[in-house]
Coordinates of C-alpha atoms in Angstrom, one line a residue:
X456 CA 92.0 116.0 89.0
X457 CA 91.9 112.5 87.5
X458 CA 94.9 110.2 87.9
X459 CA 95.9 110.5 84.2
X460 CA 96.0 114.3 84.5
X461 CA 98.8 114.3 87.1
X462 CA 102.1 115.2 85.5
X463 CA 102.9 113.2 82.4
X464 CA 101.2 110.0 83.6
X465 CA 99.0 110.1 80.5
X466 CA 102.0 109.1 78.3
X467 CA 102.5 105.5 79.5
X468 CA 98.7 105.1 79.9
X469 CA 98.1 106.2 76.3
X470 CA 101.0 104.0 75.1
X471 CA 99.5 100.8 76.7
X472 CA 95.9 101.6 75.7
X473 CA 96.8 102.5 72.1
X474 CA 99.1 99.5 71.6
X475 CA 96.6 97.1 73.1
X476 CA 93.9 98.5 70.8
X477 CA 96.2 98.0 67.8
X478 CA 96.5 94.3 68.8
X479 CA 92.9 93.8 69.5
X480 CA 91.5 95.5 66.4
X481 CA 93.9 93.7 64.1
X482 CA 93.1 90.4 65.8
X483 CA 89.3 90.9 65.5
X484 CA 89.7 91.9 61.8
X485 CA 91.9 88.9 61.1
X486 CA 89.5 86.5 62.9
X487 CA 86.4 88.0 61.2
X488 CA 88.0 87.5 57.7
X489 CA 89.3 84.0 58.6
X490 CA 92.9 85.1 58.0
X491 CA 94.2 83.4 61.2
X492 CA 93.1 80.8 63.6
X493 CA 91.2 82.3 66.6
X494 CA 93.2 80.4 69.2
X495 CA 96.4 82.3 70.1
X496 CA 97.8 83.3 66.7
X497 CA 101.1 85.2 66.5
X498 CA 100.6 88.9 66.9
X499 CA 102.5 89.5 63.7
X500 CA 100.2 87.1 61.9
X501 CA 97.2 89.2 62.7
X502 CA 98.9 92.1 60.9
X503 CA 100.1 90.3 57.8
X504 CA 97.2 90.3 55.4
X505 CA 95.2 93.3 54.1
X506 CA 93.1 95.0 55.4
X507 CA 94.2 94.4 59.0
X508 CA 97.9 94.9 58.1
X509 CA 97.1 98.5 57.1
X510 CA 95.3 99.2 60.5
X511 CA 98.1 97.3 62.4
X512 CA 100.9 99.4 60.7
X513 CA 99.2 102.7 61.1
X514 CA 98.4 102.2 64.8
X515 CA 101.8 100.8 65.7
X516 CA 103.4 103.9 64.1
X517 CA 101.5 106.1 66.5
X518 CA 102.4 103.6 69.3
X519 CA 106.1 104.0 68.3
X520 CA 105.9 107.8 68.7
X521 CA 104.2 107.4 72.1
X522 CA 106.9 105.0 73.1
X523 CA 109.6 107.4 72.1
X524 CA 108.0 110.1 74.2
X525 CA 107.6 107.8 77.2
X526 CA 111.2 106.6 77.0
X527 CA 112.6 110.1 76.8
X528 CA 110.6 111.4 79.7
X529 CA 111.8 108.4 81.8
X530 CA 115.3 109.2 80.7
X531 CA 115.0 112.8 81.9
X532 CA 113.4 111.7 85.2
X533 CA 116.2 109.2 86.0
X534 CA 118.8 111.8 85.1
X535 CA 117.2 114.4 87.4
X536 CA 117.1 111.9 90.3
X537 CA 120.7 110.9 89.9
X538 CA 122.6 114.0 88.5
X539 CA 126.0 113.1 90.0
X540 CA 126.2 109.3 89.7
X541 CA 128.2 108.5 86.6
X542 CA 127.4 104.8 86.5
X543 CA 123.7 105.4 86.6
X544 CA 124.0 108.2 84.0
X545 CA 125.8 105.9 81.6
X546 CA 123.3 103.1 82.1
X547 CA 120.5 105.6 81.6
X548 CA 122.0 106.8 78.3
X549 CA 122.4 103.2 77.2
X550 CA 118.8 102.5 78.1
X551 CA 117.7 105.6 76.1
X552 CA 119.5 104.4 73.0
X553 CA 118.2 100.8 73.3
X554 CA 114.7 102.2 73.8
X555 CA 114.8 104.4 70.8
X556 CA 116.2 101.5 68.6
X557 CA 113.3 99.4 69.9
X558 CA 110.8 102.0 68.8
X559 CA 112.4 102.1 65.4
X560 CA 112.2 98.3 65.2
X561 CA 108.5 98.4 66.2
X562 CA 107.8 100.7 63.3
X563 CA 109.8 98.7 60.9
X564 CA 108.1 95.4 61.9
X565 CA 104.7 97.1 61.5
X566 CA 105.3 98.5 58.1
X567 CA 107.8 96.5 56.2
X568 CA 106.8 93.0 54.9
X569 CA 108.6 93.1 51.5
X570 CA 106.8 90.2 49.8
X571 CA 105.6 92.1 46.7
X572 CA 108.3 94.7 46.3
X573 CA 111.9 94.6 45.4
X574 CA 114.7 95.7 47.8
X575 CA 114.7 99.2 46.3
X576 CA 111.2 100.0 47.6
X577 CA 112.1 98.5 51.0
X578 CA 115.2 100.6 51.4
X579 CA 113.4 103.8 50.3
X580 CA 110.7 103.2 52.9
X581 CA 113.2 102.3 55.5
X582 CA 115.1 105.5 54.9
X583 CA 111.9 107.5 55.1
X584 CA 111.0 105.9 58.4
X585 CA 114.5 106.7 59.8
X586 CA 114.1 110.2 58.5
X587 CA 110.7 110.5 60.2
X588 CA 112.1 109.1 63.5
X589 CA 115.1 111.4 63.6
X590 CA 112.8 114.4 62.8
X591 CA 110.3 113.4 65.5
X592 CA 113.0 112.8 68.1
X593 CA 114.7 116.2 67.3
X594 CA 111.4 118.0 67.5
X595 CA 110.5 116.4 70.8
X596 CA 113.8 117.0 72.4
X597 CA 114.2 120.6 71.3
X598 CA 110.6 121.5 72.1
X599 CA 111.0 120.0 75.6
X600 CA 114.1 122.1 76.2
X601 CA 112.4 125.2 74.7
X602 CA 109.3 125.0 76.8
X603 CA 111.0 123.9 80.0
X604 CA 110.7 127.4 81.5
X605 CA 114.3 128.4 81.1
X606 CA 113.5 130.9 78.3
X607 CA 110.5 132.6 79.9
X608 CA 106.9 131.8 80.7
X609 CA 105.4 133.6 77.7
X610 CA 107.2 131.5 75.1
X611 CA 104.2 129.3 74.5
X612 CA 102.2 132.2 73.0
X613 CA 105.2 133.7 71.1
X614 CA 104.6 133.8 67.3
X615 CA 107.3 136.2 66.1
X616 CA 111.0 135.4 66.7
X617 CA 114.1 137.4 66.2
X618 CA 117.7 135.9 66.0
X619 CA 118.6 137.7 69.2
X620 CA 115.7 136.1 71.2
X621 CA 116.5 133.5 73.9
X622 CA 115.8 130.0 72.6
X623 CA 115.8 131.1 68.9
X624 CA 118.1 128.3 67.9
X625 CA 116.0 125.7 69.6
X626 CA 112.9 127.2 68.1
X627 CA 114.4 127.0 64.6
X628 CA 115.5 123.4 65.1
X629 CA 112.0 122.5 66.3
X630 CA 110.2 124.1 63.4
X631 CA 112.7 122.6 60.9
X632 CA 112.2 119.1 62.4
X633 CA 108.4 119.6 62.2
X634 CA 108.6 120.5 58.5
X635 CA 111.1 117.6 57.9
X636 CA 108.7 115.1 59.6
X637 CA 105.8 116.3 57.4
X638 CA 107.9 115.9 54.3
X639 CA 108.9 112.4 55.3
X640 CA 105.1 111.6 55.5
X641 CA 104.6 112.9 52.0
X642 CA 107.5 110.9 50.7
X643 CA 106.2 107.7 52.3
X644 CA 102.7 108.2 50.8
X645 CA 104.3 108.8 47.4
X646 CA 105.8 105.3 47.5
X647 CA 102.3 103.9 47.3
X648 CA 101.8 105.2 43.8
X649 CA 103.2 102.1 42.2
X650 CA 101.1 99.9 44.5
X651 CA 97.9 101.7 43.7
X652 CA 98.6 101.3 40.0
X653 CA 97.8 97.6 40.5
X654 CA 94.4 98.0 42.2
X655 CA 90.9 99.2 41.2
X656 CA 87.8 99.6 43.4
X657 CA 84.2 99.1 42.5
X658 CA 81.1 100.3 44.3
X659 CA 78.0 98.1 44.2
X660 CA 74.5 99.4 44.9
X661 CA 71.8 96.8 45.8
X662 CA 68.2 97.9 45.8
X663 CA 65.9 95.9 48.2
X664 CA 62.8 97.9 47.3
X665 CA 61.5 100.8 45.2
X666 CA 60.8 102.9 48.3
X667 CA 61.7 102.8 51.9
X668 CA 58.5 101.0 52.7
X669 CA 58.6 98.2 50.1
X670 CA 58.9 94.6 51.4
X671 CA 58.7 92.8 48.1
X672 CA 62.0 92.1 46.2
X673 CA 63.0 94.8 43.8
X674 CA 62.9 93.8 40.1
X675 CA 65.7 96.3 39.2
X676 CA 69.1 94.8 38.6
X677 CA 72.0 95.7 40.8
X678 CA 74.3 98.4 39.6
X679 CA 78.1 98.1 39.7
X680 CA 80.1 101.3 39.0
X681 CA 83.8 101.6 38.6
X682 CA 85.3 103.7 41.4
X683 CA 88.4 105.8 41.3
X684 CA 90.7 103.7 39.2
X685 CA 91.0 101.5 36.1
X686 CA 91.5 97.7 35.9
X687 CA 95.0 96.7 35.3

């Protein structure tokens, strides 16, 4: 068994590796496109200009989810190790709240740079991120309780539920949170409609020869074709 297969050790490992990859990929992209200076730029500056800001935001969203999972598991571990010490329990709960707020802040910093939008779009997207975060936390919490073993070992394979089944309420909350999180994704993508009305893409085909074996320059002109959208 590899070290990351022991218990839940893969969570902090995945968090660190994925977050580092987000910083590195956005840094490389920003340097390649000459959007920032190569010597120690601000991390936020490497995710300010498109296209690296899209990659930066998407990867940090996933990092925020991994961070929520890691913080929650640590919270449960500390609680299990100190079940009767009220001071530690209070500090543990405070740490959980601060950690979750930090994860929310991470997602907000990654996604919201309202330079071309009004406050209306900003607040809509902020509410959608909060909606998604609450749904993800509810799903994670209830599913952890549901599959903790208190409701039977065969619950993982259970597909049909009745109201009188053990864990039915947790199951319904988990599934509702899952659907709610999916709907928040849809809502967030819908906010891009107005953005995409201001953009068009073109595809350019350049022929370097009439066949795969030609070495002489091709006399045929390049072809540019409008792709997907109209000029605005």
